[in-house]
Short mmCIF file of C-alpha atoms and ligand atoms in Angstrom, two decimals:
data_model
loop_
_atom_site.label_atom_id
_atom_site.label_comp_id
_atom_site.label_asym_id
_atom_site.label_seq_id
_atom_site.Cartn_x
_atom_site.Cartn_y
_atom_site.Cartn_z
CA UNK A 1 0.00 0.00 0.00
CA UNK A 2 2.76 2.44 1.00
CA UNK A 3 4.59 1.52 -2.20
CA UNK A 4 1.48 2.20 -4.28
CA UNK A 5 1.12 5.60 -2.64
CA UNK A 6 4.75 6.41 -3.32
CA UNK A 7 4.48 5.36 -6.96
CA UNK A 8 1.40 7.49 -7.37
CA UNK A 9 3.08 10.51 -5.78
CA UNK A 10 5.89 10.09 -8.30
CA UNK A 11 3.37 10.10 -11.15
CA UNK A 12 1.80 13.34 -9.90
CA UNK A 13 5.10 15.14 -9.39
CA UNK A 14 6.50 13.93 -12.73
CA UNK A 15 3.35 15.19 -14.47
CA UNK A 16 3.98 18.61 -12.99
CA UNK A 17 7.74 18.74 -13.42
CA UNK A 18 7.63 17.82 -17.09
CA UNK A 19 4.74 20.11 -18.07
CA UNK A 20 1.92 17.56 -18.35
CA UNK A 21 -0.62 18.44 -15.64
CA UNK A 22 -0.88 21.41 -13.27
CA UNK A 23 -3.28 22.02 -10.42
CA UNK A 24 -5.89 24.53 -11.59
CA UNK A 25 -5.44 28.10 -10.26
CA UNK A 26 -2.33 27.03 -8.41
CA UNK A 27 -1.31 30.58 -7.48
CA UNK A 28 -4.53 30.75 -5.42
CA UNK A 29 -3.68 27.40 -3.77
CA UNK A 30 -5.60 25.44 -6.38
CA UNK A 31 -9.18 24.34 -6.81
CA UNK A 32 -9.94 20.90 -5.51
CA UNK A 33 -10.28 18.15 -8.14
CA UNK A 34 -9.80 20.57 -11.05
CA UNK A 35 -6.67 20.35 -13.21
CA UNK A 36 -5.06 22.10 -16.18
CA UNK A 37 -3.24 20.29 -18.95
CA UNK A 38 0.12 21.88 -19.63
CA UNK A 39 2.16 22.13 -22.83
CA UNK A 40 2.97 18.40 -23.04
CA UNK A 41 -0.25 17.25 -21.43
CA UNK A 42 -2.37 19.09 -23.99
CA UNK A 43 -0.48 17.28 -26.78
CA UNK A 44 -0.78 13.86 -25.15
CA UNK A 45 -4.48 14.44 -24.57
CA UNK A 46 -4.98 15.58 -28.16
CA UNK A 47 -3.23 12.44 -29.44
CA UNK A 48 -5.36 10.11 -27.29
CA UNK A 49 -8.48 11.93 -28.48
CA UNK A 50 -7.40 11.57 -32.10
CA UNK A 51 -6.51 7.90 -31.65
CA UNK A 52 -10.01 7.26 -30.33
CA UNK A 53 -11.71 9.41 -32.99
CA UNK A 54 -9.90 7.68 -35.83
CA UNK A 55 -10.69 4.22 -34.44
CA UNK A 56 -14.36 5.14 -34.09
CA UNK A 57 -15.25 7.60 -36.84
CA UNK A 58 -12.59 7.31 -39.54
CA UNK A 59 -12.33 3.51 -39.50
CA UNK A 60 -16.07 2.78 -39.41
CA UNK A 61 -18.19 3.90 -42.32
CA UNK A 62 -21.33 3.57 -40.19
CA UNK A 63 -20.14 5.89 -37.38
CA UNK A 64 -20.16 9.68 -37.61
CA UNK A 65 -19.02 12.31 -35.11
CA UNK A 66 -20.75 15.39 -33.72
CA UNK A 67 -19.94 18.19 -31.30
CA UNK A 68 -23.02 19.15 -29.28
CA UNK A 69 -23.25 22.07 -26.83
CA UNK A 70 -22.57 21.67 -23.13
CA UNK A 71 -25.78 23.54 -22.26
CA UNK A 72 -28.95 21.66 -23.08
CA UNK A 73 -32.64 22.31 -22.52
CA UNK A 74 -33.30 21.49 -18.84
CA UNK A 75 -36.02 18.96 -19.72
CA UNK A 76 -33.22 16.83 -21.20
CA UNK A 77 -32.08 15.95 -17.71
CA UNK A 78 -35.56 15.19 -16.47
CA UNK A 79 -36.02 12.83 -19.45
CA UNK A 80 -32.61 11.20 -19.05
CA UNK A 81 -33.33 10.44 -15.39
CA UNK A 82 -30.42 12.51 -14.11
CA UNK A 83 -32.60 14.91 -12.09
CA UNK A 84 -34.15 12.04 -10.16
CA UNK A 85 -31.53 9.32 -10.18
CA UNK A 86 -28.03 10.73 -10.69
CA UNK A 87 -27.10 10.43 -7.04
CA UNK A 88 -24.23 9.24 -4.93
CA UNK A 89 -24.80 7.65 -1.50
CA UNK A 90 -22.92 9.78 1.01
CA UNK A 91 -21.93 9.21 4.61
CA UNK A 92 -20.22 11.52 7.09
CA UNK A 93 -17.84 10.63 9.86
CA UNK A 94 -19.03 12.51 12.93
CA UNK A 95 -15.55 12.87 14.42
CA UNK A 96 -13.50 14.01 11.43
CA UNK A 97 -16.52 15.73 9.78
CA UNK A 98 -15.26 14.21 6.52
CA UNK A 99 -17.76 13.14 3.89
CA UNK A 100 -17.36 9.91 1.90
CA UNK A 101 -19.13 8.01 -0.80
CA UNK A 102 -20.52 5.03 1.09
CA UNK A 103 -20.05 2.69 -1.89
CA UNK A 104 -16.41 3.80 -2.27
CA UNK A 105 -15.68 3.04 1.39
CA UNK A 106 -16.94 -0.50 0.82
CA UNK A 107 -15.10 -0.85 -2.50
CA UNK A 108 -11.86 0.32 -0.88
CA UNK A 109 -12.35 -2.35 1.76
CA UNK A 110 -12.75 -4.94 -1.00
CA UNK A 111 -9.63 -3.59 -2.74
CA UNK A 112 -7.69 -4.39 0.46
CA UNK A 113 -8.96 -7.97 0.32
CA UNK A 114 -7.91 -8.16 -3.35
CA UNK A 115 -4.48 -6.83 -2.43
CA UNK A 116 -4.16 -9.79 -0.05
CA UNK A 117 -4.86 -12.12 -2.98
CA UNK A 118 -2.10 -10.42 -4.99
CA UNK A 119 0.25 -10.89 -2.05
CA UNK A 120 -0.51 -14.62 -1.88
CA UNK A 121 0.07 -14.90 -5.64
CA UNK A 122 3.42 -13.11 -5.43
CA UNK A 123 4.52 -15.27 -2.52
CA UNK A 124 3.59 -18.46 -4.36
CA UNK A 125 5.21 -17.27 -7.59
CA UNK A 126 8.47 -16.80 -5.69
CA UNK A 127 8.18 -20.19 -4.03
CA UNK A 128 7.38 -22.21 -7.14
CA UNK A 129 9.50 -20.26 -9.62
CA UNK A 130 9.17 -21.17 -13.29
CA UNK A 131 6.62 -23.93 -12.62
CA UNK A 132 4.14 -21.51 -11.09
CA UNK A 133 0.71 -21.66 -12.73
CA UNK A 134 -1.19 -18.54 -11.67
CA UNK A 135 -4.56 -19.67 -13.03
CA UNK A 136 -4.40 -22.97 -11.21
CA UNK A 137 -3.24 -21.31 -7.99
CA UNK A 138 -6.13 -18.83 -8.09
CA UNK A 139 -8.60 -21.66 -8.67
CA UNK A 140 -7.33 -24.01 -5.95
CA UNK A 141 -5.62 -22.20 -3.09
CA UNK A 142 -7.98 -22.22 -0.10
CA UNK A 143 -6.91 -18.93 1.38
CA UNK A 144 -7.25 -17.18 -2.00
CA UNK A 145 -10.66 -18.77 -2.56
CA UNK A 146 -11.78 -17.51 0.85
CA UNK A 147 -10.68 -13.98 0.03
CA UNK A 148 -12.36 -14.15 -3.37
CA UNK A 149 -15.60 -15.41 -1.86
CA UNK A 150 -15.55 -12.63 0.72
CA UNK A 151 -14.89 -9.91 -1.89
CA UNK A 152 -17.61 -11.18 -4.23
CA UNK A 153 -20.25 -11.50 -1.55
CA UNK A 154 -19.56 -7.97 -0.22
CA UNK A 155 -19.83 -6.48 -3.71
CA UNK A 156 -22.98 -8.45 -4.44
CA UNK A 157 -24.65 -7.23 -1.27
CA UNK A 158 -23.55 -3.63 -1.94
CA UNK A 159 -24.92 -3.84 -5.51
CA UNK A 160 -28.24 -5.19 -4.33
CA UNK A 161 -28.68 -2.61 -1.57
CA UNK A 162 -27.87 0.25 -3.94
CA UNK A 163 -30.20 -1.10 -6.59
CA UNK A 164 -33.02 -1.35 -4.06
CA UNK A 165 -32.13 2.08 -2.65
CA UNK A 166 -31.69 0.33 0.69
CA UNK A 167 -29.37 2.88 2.27
CA UNK A 168 -29.89 1.45 5.74
CA UNK A 169 -28.31 -1.80 4.59
CA UNK A 170 -25.38 0.11 3.04
CA UNK A 171 -24.73 1.62 6.47
CA UNK A 172 -25.15 -1.81 8.11
CA UNK A 173 -22.57 -3.20 5.70
CA UNK A 174 -20.08 -0.46 6.60
CA UNK A 175 -20.59 -1.21 10.27
CA UNK A 176 -20.39 -4.99 9.85
CA UNK A 177 -17.13 -4.68 7.92
CA UNK A 178 -15.86 -2.40 10.72
CA UNK A 179 -14.77 0.23 8.23
CA UNK A 180 -13.14 3.16 9.98
CA UNK A 181 -12.75 6.76 8.79
CA UNK A 182 -9.28 7.06 7.21
CA UNK A 183 -8.83 10.47 8.91
CA UNK A 184 -10.20 10.04 12.45
CA UNK A 185 -9.92 6.27 12.64
CA UNK A 186 -13.37 6.16 14.26
CA UNK A 187 -16.50 4.23 13.24
CA UNK A 188 -18.85 6.99 14.28
CA UNK A 189 -20.92 7.32 11.08
CA UNK A 190 -24.07 9.26 10.14
CA UNK A 191 -26.89 7.72 8.11
CA UNK A 192 -26.30 7.27 4.37
CA UNK A 193 -28.01 9.94 2.20
CA UNK A 194 -28.39 10.48 -1.55
CA UNK A 195 -26.77 13.55 -3.18
CA UNK A 196 -27.36 14.75 -6.79
CA UNK A 197 -24.15 15.23 -8.75
CA UNK A 198 -25.24 17.76 -11.36
CA UNK A 199 -23.91 21.33 -11.33
CA UNK A 200 -26.66 23.90 -11.71
CA UNK A 201 -26.35 27.29 -13.37
CA UNK A 202 -28.66 29.98 -14.74
CA UNK A 203 -29.38 31.31 -18.19
CA UNK A 204 -30.76 34.83 -18.52
CA UNK A 205 -30.13 38.38 -17.31
CA UNK A 206 -32.63 38.90 -14.50
CA UNK A 207 -33.36 36.74 -11.50
CA UNK A 208 -37.09 36.42 -12.38
CA UNK A 209 -36.68 35.38 -15.99
CA UNK A 210 -33.58 33.23 -15.51
CA UNK A 211 -33.87 29.61 -16.50
CA UNK A 212 -32.26 26.89 -14.41
CA UNK A 213 -29.75 24.90 -16.42
CA UNK A 214 -27.33 22.10 -15.70
CA UNK A 215 -23.81 21.59 -16.94
CA UNK A 216 -24.07 18.25 -18.72
CA UNK A 217 -23.00 15.31 -16.55
CA UNK A 218 -22.45 13.11 -19.63
CA UNK A 219 -22.03 13.91 -23.32
CA UNK A 220 -24.38 11.09 -24.40
CA UNK A 221 -27.58 13.17 -24.18
CA UNK A 222 -26.31 15.56 -26.88
CA UNK A 223 -26.19 12.51 -29.13
CA UNK A 224 -29.66 11.21 -28.21
CA UNK A 225 -31.44 14.50 -28.82
CA UNK A 226 -29.72 14.76 -32.23
CA UNK A 227 -30.39 11.15 -33.19
CA UNK A 228 -33.00 11.87 -35.84
CA UNK A 229 -31.22 14.97 -37.23
CA UNK A 230 -28.06 12.94 -37.82
CA UNK A 231 -29.90 9.87 -39.10
CA UNK A 232 -31.85 11.91 -41.66
CA UNK A 233 -29.13 14.32 -42.83
CA UNK A 234 -26.49 11.58 -42.91
CA UNK A 235 -28.93 9.07 -44.45
CA UNK A 236 -27.73 6.60 -41.83
CA UNK A 237 -29.06 3.05 -41.79
CA UNK A 238 -29.32 1.01 -38.63
CA UNK A 239 -26.99 -0.24 -37.22
CA UNK A 240 -25.06 3.04 -37.01
CA UNK A 241 -23.20 5.05 -34.41
CA UNK A 242 -22.75 8.67 -33.36
CA UNK A 243 -19.52 9.58 -31.59
CA UNK A 244 -18.61 12.64 -29.59
CA UNK A 245 -15.80 13.98 -27.43
CA UNK A 246 -16.46 16.76 -24.96
CA UNK A 247 -16.51 18.12 -21.44
CA UNK A 248 -18.76 16.76 -18.73
CA UNK A 249 -19.23 18.04 -15.19
CA UNK A 250 -20.02 16.28 -11.93
CA UNK A 251 -20.05 17.63 -8.42
CA UNK A 252 -18.00 14.69 -7.17
CA UNK A 253 -17.86 14.59 -3.39
CA UNK A 254 -15.01 12.17 -3.13
CA UNK A 255 -12.81 13.85 -5.69
CA UNK A 256 -9.31 12.48 -5.29
CA UNK A 257 -6.68 10.39 -7.01
CA UNK A 258 -5.45 13.27 -9.14
CA UNK A 259 -7.11 13.37 -12.60
CA UNK A 260 -8.87 10.02 -12.03
CA UNK A 261 -11.98 11.63 -10.55
CA UNK A 262 -12.46 15.28 -11.40
CA UNK A 263 -15.32 17.75 -11.30
CA UNK A 264 -14.69 18.86 -14.89
CA UNK A 265 -13.51 16.16 -17.27
CA UNK A 266 -13.72 15.00 -20.84
CA UNK A 267 -15.61 11.98 -22.16
CA UNK A 268 -15.26 10.11 -25.44
CA UNK A 269 -18.63 8.48 -26.04
CA UNK A 270 -20.26 6.58 -28.85
CA UNK A 271 -23.91 5.59 -29.04
CA UNK A 272 -24.57 2.69 -31.40
CA UNK A 273 -28.21 2.53 -32.58
CA UNK A 274 -29.52 -0.96 -33.26
CA UNK A 275 -32.61 -3.02 -33.90
CA UNK A 276 -34.46 -4.05 -30.70
CA UNK A 277 -33.53 -7.60 -29.76
CA UNK A 278 -29.97 -7.37 -31.14
CA UNK A 279 -28.53 -5.67 -28.06
CA UNK A 280 -26.79 -8.72 -26.59
CA UNK A 281 -24.88 -9.37 -29.79
CA UNK A 282 -23.79 -5.71 -30.19
CA UNK A 283 -22.94 -5.39 -26.52
CA UNK A 284 -20.51 -8.31 -26.81
CA UNK A 285 -19.08 -6.95 -30.08
CA UNK A 286 -18.40 -3.54 -28.62
CA UNK A 287 -16.84 -5.01 -25.48
CA UNK A 288 -14.46 -6.94 -27.68
CA UNK A 289 -13.78 -4.04 -30.02
CA UNK A 290 -13.00 -1.61 -27.23
CA UNK A 291 -10.65 -4.07 -25.54
CA UNK A 292 -8.81 -4.44 -28.85
CA UNK A 293 -8.40 -0.68 -29.03
CA UNK A 294 -6.80 -0.67 -25.59
CA UNK A 295 -4.54 -3.61 -26.35
CA UNK A 296 -3.38 -2.01 -29.62
CA UNK A 297 -1.45 0.50 -27.51
CA UNK A 298 0.73 -2.26 -26.11
CA UNK A 299 0.34 -1.36 -22.44
CA UNK A 300 0.18 -4.99 -21.28
CA UNK A 301 -2.70 -7.44 -21.47
CA UNK A 302 -2.46 -8.16 -17.73
CA UNK A 303 -3.24 -4.55 -16.94
CA UNK A 304 -6.85 -4.82 -18.17
CA UNK A 305 -9.86 -6.76 -17.02
CA UNK A 306 -13.61 -6.68 -17.50
CA UNK A 307 -15.87 -6.09 -14.54
CA UNK A 308 -19.58 -6.80 -15.00
CA UNK A 309 -21.86 -4.45 -13.11
CA UNK A 310 -23.92 -5.84 -10.26
CA UNK A 311 -25.76 -2.56 -9.89
CA UNK A 312 -27.15 -1.35 -13.21
CA UNK A 313 -27.74 2.34 -13.92
CA UNK A 314 -31.36 3.37 -14.39
CA UNK A 315 -31.05 3.11 -18.19
CA UNK A 316 -29.17 -0.18 -18.66
CA UNK A 317 -29.99 -3.89 -19.12
CA UNK A 318 -26.32 -4.91 -19.12
CA UNK A 319 -23.10 -3.06 -18.32
CA UNK A 320 -19.42 -3.79 -17.92
CA UNK A 321 -16.33 -1.75 -17.15
CA UNK A 322 -12.95 -2.14 -18.69
CA UNK A 323 -10.75 -1.77 -15.64
CA UNK A 324 -7.11 -0.77 -15.77
CA UNK A 325 -4.38 -1.37 -13.25
CA UNK A 326 -3.72 2.19 -12.05
CA UNK A 327 -1.00 2.82 -9.45
CA UNK A 328 -3.75 2.51 -6.81
CA UNK A 329 -5.15 -0.78 -8.16
CA UNK A 330 -7.66 -1.94 -10.77
CA UNK A 331 -10.27 0.77 -11.40
CA UNK A 332 -12.82 1.66 -14.05
CA UNK A 333 -11.40 3.18 -17.21
CA UNK A 334 -14.25 2.71 -19.66
CA UNK A 335 -17.88 1.62 -19.54
CA UNK A 336 -19.81 -0.39 -22.13
CA UNK A 337 -23.54 -0.13 -21.53
CA UNK A 338 -26.55 -1.69 -23.17
CA UNK A 339 -28.89 1.30 -22.69
CA UNK A 340 -32.03 -0.30 -24.21
CA UNK A 341 -34.43 2.27 -25.74
CA UNK A 342 -34.65 4.08 -22.41
CA UNK A 343 -33.17 7.42 -23.51
CA UNK A 344 -34.81 7.81 -26.91
CA UNK A 345 -38.11 6.53 -25.53
CA UNK A 346 -38.00 8.98 -22.66
CA UNK A 347 -37.06 11.92 -24.91
CA UNK A 348 -40.05 11.01 -27.10
CA UNK A 349 -42.34 11.23 -24.09
CA UNK A 350 -40.92 14.46 -22.72
CA UNK A 351 -40.62 16.29 -26.06
CA UNK A 352 -43.73 14.96 -27.73
CA UNK A 353 -41.61 14.35 -30.89
CA UNK A 354 -41.27 10.96 -32.54
CA UNK A 355 -37.74 9.58 -32.35
CA UNK A 356 -38.30 6.48 -34.44
CA UNK A 357 -36.59 4.80 -37.30
CA UNK A 358 -38.30 3.13 -40.23
CA UNK A 359 -36.46 -0.10 -40.93
CA UNK A 360 -37.28 -0.97 -44.52
CA UNK A 361 -35.66 -4.40 -44.24
CA UNK A 362 -38.39 -5.51 -41.85
CA UNK A 363 -40.94 -2.87 -42.84
CA UNK A 364 -41.30 -1.61 -39.28
CA UNK A 365 -40.88 1.61 -37.29
CA UNK A 366 -39.31 1.42 -33.86
CA UNK A 367 -37.39 3.33 -31.21
CA UNK A 368 -33.87 1.96 -31.66
CA UNK A 369 -31.94 0.27 -28.88
CA UNK A 370 -28.52 1.63 -27.99
CA UNK A 371 -25.17 0.17 -26.99
CA UNK A 372 -22.85 2.82 -25.61
CA UNK A 373 -19.10 2.92 -25.17
CA UNK A 374 -17.93 5.64 -22.79
CA UNK A 375 -14.37 6.38 -21.80
CA UNK A 376 -12.96 9.24 -19.77
CA UNK A 377 -10.21 10.98 -21.71
CA UNK A 378 -8.54 12.11 -18.49
CA UNK A 379 -8.63 8.58 -17.09
CA UNK A 380 -7.11 7.27 -20.28
CA UNK A 381 -4.43 9.95 -19.93
CA UNK A 382 -3.71 8.77 -16.39
CA UNK A 383 -3.60 5.13 -17.51
CA UNK A 384 -1.14 5.91 -20.30
CA UNK A 385 1.01 8.25 -18.23
CA UNK A 386 1.22 6.17 -15.05
CA UNK A 387 1.90 2.99 -17.00
CA UNK A 388 4.69 4.71 -18.93
CA UNK A 389 6.61 6.14 -15.97
CA UNK A 390 9.49 3.80 -15.21
CA UNK A 391 12.65 3.93 -13.18
CA UNK A 392 15.25 1.73 -14.74
CA UNK A 393 18.46 0.43 -13.22
CA UNK A 394 21.29 0.71 -15.74
CA UNK A 395 24.38 -1.50 -16.09
CA UNK A 396 26.65 1.29 -14.88
CA UNK A 397 24.85 1.38 -11.51
CA UNK A 398 22.84 4.55 -12.19
CA UNK A 399 19.10 4.79 -12.73
CA UNK A 400 17.26 6.56 -15.47
CA UNK A 401 13.70 7.87 -15.42
CA UNK A 402 11.98 7.08 -18.67
CA UNK A 403 8.44 7.82 -19.76
CA UNK A 404 7.72 4.91 -22.08
CA UNK A 405 4.69 6.47 -23.74
CA UNK A 406 3.38 4.56 -26.76
CA UNK A 407 5.25 6.42 -29.54
CA UNK A 408 1.97 7.13 -31.34
CA UNK A 409 0.77 9.18 -28.35
CA UNK A 410 4.01 10.91 -27.35
CA UNK A 411 3.67 14.73 -27.39
CA UNK A 412 7.01 15.22 -29.11
CA UNK A 413 8.22 12.58 -31.53
CA UNK A 414 11.86 13.64 -31.85
CA UNK A 415 14.40 16.01 -30.31
CA UNK A 416 17.09 17.39 -32.59
CA UNK A 417 20.37 17.92 -30.75
CA UNK A 418 23.50 19.58 -32.17
CA UNK A 419 26.46 17.97 -30.39
CA UNK A 420 27.95 21.40 -29.75
CA UNK A 421 26.72 24.95 -30.27
CA UNK A 422 29.10 25.92 -33.08
CA UNK A 423 30.85 24.83 -36.31
CA UNK A 424 27.58 24.90 -38.25
CA UNK A 425 25.97 22.07 -36.23
CA UNK A 426 23.05 24.21 -34.91
CA UNK A 427 22.32 25.38 -38.46
CA UNK A 428 22.10 21.81 -39.80
CA UNK A 429 20.00 20.78 -36.77
CA UNK A 430 17.59 23.65 -37.48
CA UNK A 431 17.33 22.51 -41.11
CA UNK A 432 16.29 19.05 -39.90
CA UNK A 433 13.73 20.59 -37.52
CA UNK A 434 12.29 22.68 -40.37
CA UNK A 435 11.93 19.58 -42.52
CA UNK A 436 10.41 17.26 -39.88
CA UNK A 437 8.00 19.72 -38.28
CA UNK A 438 5.61 19.41 -41.25
CA UNK A 439 4.90 15.82 -40.28
CA UNK A 440 5.09 15.67 -36.47
CA UNK A 441 6.06 17.61 -33.34
CA UNK A 442 9.81 17.99 -32.87
CA UNK A 443 11.93 20.17 -30.62
CA UNK A 444 15.39 21.63 -30.84
CA UNK A 445 17.61 21.38 -27.76
CA UNK A 446 21.22 22.55 -27.50
CA UNK A 447 21.57 23.13 -23.75
CA UNK A 448 23.82 20.87 -21.59
CA UNK A 449 25.94 17.85 -22.48
CA UNK A 450 24.29 15.47 -24.91
CA UNK A 451 23.93 12.71 -22.28
CA UNK A 452 21.89 15.01 -20.06
CA UNK A 453 19.77 16.02 -23.01
CA UNK A 454 19.05 12.34 -23.72
CA UNK A 455 17.92 11.84 -20.12
CA UNK A 456 15.73 14.93 -20.31
CA UNK A 457 14.01 13.58 -23.42
CA UNK A 458 13.67 10.10 -21.87
CA UNK A 459 11.85 11.62 -18.90
CA UNK A 460 9.71 13.64 -21.26
CA UNK A 461 8.68 10.57 -23.25
CA UNK A 462 10.24 11.60 -26.58
CA UNK A 463 10.75 8.37 -28.56
CA UNK A 464 13.69 9.58 -30.72
CA UNK A 465 16.73 11.80 -30.37
CA UNK A 466 18.62 12.91 -33.47
CA UNK A 467 22.16 14.04 -32.82
CA UNK A 468 23.99 16.20 -35.33
CA UNK A 469 27.80 16.04 -35.13
CA UNK A 470 30.81 16.94 -37.28
CA UNK A 471 30.47 13.77 -39.36
CA UNK A 472 26.95 14.95 -40.25
CA UNK A 473 28.48 17.93 -42.06
CA UNK A 474 30.64 15.61 -44.14
CA UNK A 475 28.32 12.73 -45.04
CA UNK A 476 24.77 13.92 -44.20
CA UNK A 477 24.22 11.25 -41.58
CA UNK A 478 23.06 11.64 -37.95
CA UNK A 479 22.85 9.46 -34.85
CA UNK A 480 19.32 8.26 -34.22
CA UNK A 481 18.77 7.19 -30.60
CA UNK A 482 15.77 5.09 -29.52
CA UNK A 483 14.27 6.02 -26.16
CA UNK A 484 13.32 2.55 -24.88
CA UNK A 485 16.34 0.51 -25.93
CA UNK A 486 18.79 3.46 -25.83
CA UNK A 487 20.22 1.94 -29.01
CA UNK A 488 21.92 4.31 -31.40
CA UNK A 489 22.26 3.93 -35.13
CA UNK A 490 23.90 5.99 -37.84
CA UNK A 491 21.38 6.90 -40.53
CA UNK A 492 21.19 9.20 -43.53
CA UNK A 493 19.32 12.44 -42.81
CA UNK A 494 17.04 11.65 -45.75
CA UNK A 495 15.94 8.40 -44.04
CA UNK A 496 15.11 9.86 -40.63
CA UNK A 497 11.57 10.93 -41.42
CA UNK A 498 10.60 7.51 -42.80
CA UNK A 499 12.02 5.67 -39.79
CA UNK A 500 10.15 7.88 -37.33
CA UNK A 501 6.89 7.81 -39.28
CA UNK A 502 6.98 4.02 -39.36
CA UNK A 503 6.94 4.05 -35.54
CA UNK A 504 4.55 6.90 -34.81
CA UNK A 505 1.92 6.80 -37.58
CA UNK A 506 -1.54 6.07 -36.15
CA UNK A 507 -2.26 3.78 -39.05
CA UNK A 508 0.33 1.23 -37.93
CA UNK A 509 -0.99 1.18 -34.38
CA UNK A 510 -4.65 1.04 -35.35
CA UNK A 511 -3.95 -1.86 -37.68
CA UNK A 512 -3.12 -3.93 -34.58
CA UNK A 513 -6.84 -3.85 -33.73
CA UNK A 514 -7.70 -6.19 -36.60
N1 GAP B 1 -22.69 8.07 -20.60
C1 GAP B 1 -22.36 7.07 -19.66
C2 GAP B 1 -21.53 7.55 -18.55
O1 GAP B 1 -21.33 8.75 -18.40
P1 GAP B 1 -20.06 6.76 -16.53
O2 GAP B 1 -19.62 5.38 -16.15
O3 GAP B 1 -20.70 7.60 -15.48
O4 GAP B 1 -21.03 6.56 -17.78
C3 GAP B 1 -18.11 7.04 -18.24
O5 GAP B 1 -18.81 7.54 -17.13
C4 GAP B 1 -16.62 7.26 -18.09
O6 GAP B 1 -16.34 8.63 -17.82
C5 GAP B 1 -16.00 6.49 -16.93
O7 GAP B 1 -15.67 5.18 -17.29
C6 GAP B 1 -14.76 7.33 -16.64
O8 GAP B 1 -13.70 6.97 -17.50
C7 GAP B 1 -15.21 8.74 -16.98
N2 GAP B 1 -15.55 9.50 -15.76
C8 GAP B 1 -16.72 9.45 -15.07
N3 GAP B 1 -16.67 10.29 -14.03
C9 GAP B 1 -15.47 10.90 -14.05
C10 GAP B 1 -14.83 11.89 -13.24
N4 GAP B 1 -15.44 12.44 -12.21
N5 GAP B 1 -13.57 12.27 -13.57
C11 GAP B 1 -12.94 11.73 -14.64
N6 GAP B 1 -13.50 10.81 -15.44
C12 GAP B 1 -14.74 10.39 -15.17
#
């Protein structure tokens, strides 16, 4: 646990030191759970967004993208169920006066049980060495099975109580598990109460005529209300999808874990409209497709797992998370939800407008069903960034900090370094910069010894360094250094662009999804 906390602290401080993420309004001591993306962070975020957009919109001829407004007519949120049901169960500790999400307290307790399983696995792996069979161990070790049984039954009971709105039982569960407040250490809890997460605001100049609005808590509703507009103007045939990336806002009470849970964040969502009755098939397809997208980035198969929801949101008939192994354990990164025809059906009722599709293959009109994929861009950023940050022991006894970002997502693809600041080397380096910058982000760096510059770029996540030396002036070659292997090769200047493009082009990475 202490190690996890330390690793996570390193992630947060590295993100600041290397210009990825800053606390919002830092000069005023910051604003809790609100963050700004800095010069490198904005580029990394843009690349993740583009990687998602291409995989969804560009690669699928039956998916189109839109960009709906953050403000929506207030009836939207009545129809979507957010006014009545977008609540978190909260509990206060009477001694510390701290407020917690009751479900998170229980989930954290379960995470501790799961950590014990990991510990058993690690111990056994050490004991049995190469012969260790993790699957078999997990399926047969009595202690592990006990832990698993405990974790599953707690989560099941929590899911059931939340689904039945049985907040008394949620409190009972907290008491039975003897969960203590992390701040005061006491078990002196209030009752559990529901709290709506939407931010309200007003539209209009005077207090009397002002209209109450909400900042959207999910981008999906901008897609639902435009369903028919897009279907008609795009002449879309079912099955088809509408994708969108944009800001969402939630008044999160337990806002912590850096950019994992923020009050203002970005979602990348896609609603896939289908014939009623085909939802199971599409739900499975999209689960598989989205997992392929994640795996295409090469961040390790073992770092992902599916988690089926026990408690379903008010709109869903099936739902699963893709969880990622963050520095603080496996947590939700993306949701895949079978949303039935709840949203479109409800917007029909509240607006009085028909939101139906005439399916000429079966000669029938219906309100389409929807399978949704929804991923937080900021969470994806944290997954990529935390997974990439590595401290590596080198043969010469030193360590190097290297940010092994997937090259396709790295903010800067290459740094161009003149070995020294004279003899025409800076001029040639600038020429290379001017040539490469048309195709990808590069930077010029001439400060400090070249070894230090390499380390700086390693920590920044730059996949390539190009060093210009005296030989370059004679034979138009440079040293190309690879971030991960630290290997160096002598290549012709004319070949550099092709070599880099082969490693960073989105096409090559997306093709791994096939
Ligand atoms: N339209 C469905 C929906 O909004 P959700 O599970 O509430 O579903 C989807 O959110 C994704 O949005 C999550 O998997 C997560 O990646 C991201 N997300 C949700 N709340 C967030 C928050 N407070 N901060 C950052 N990301 C968040």
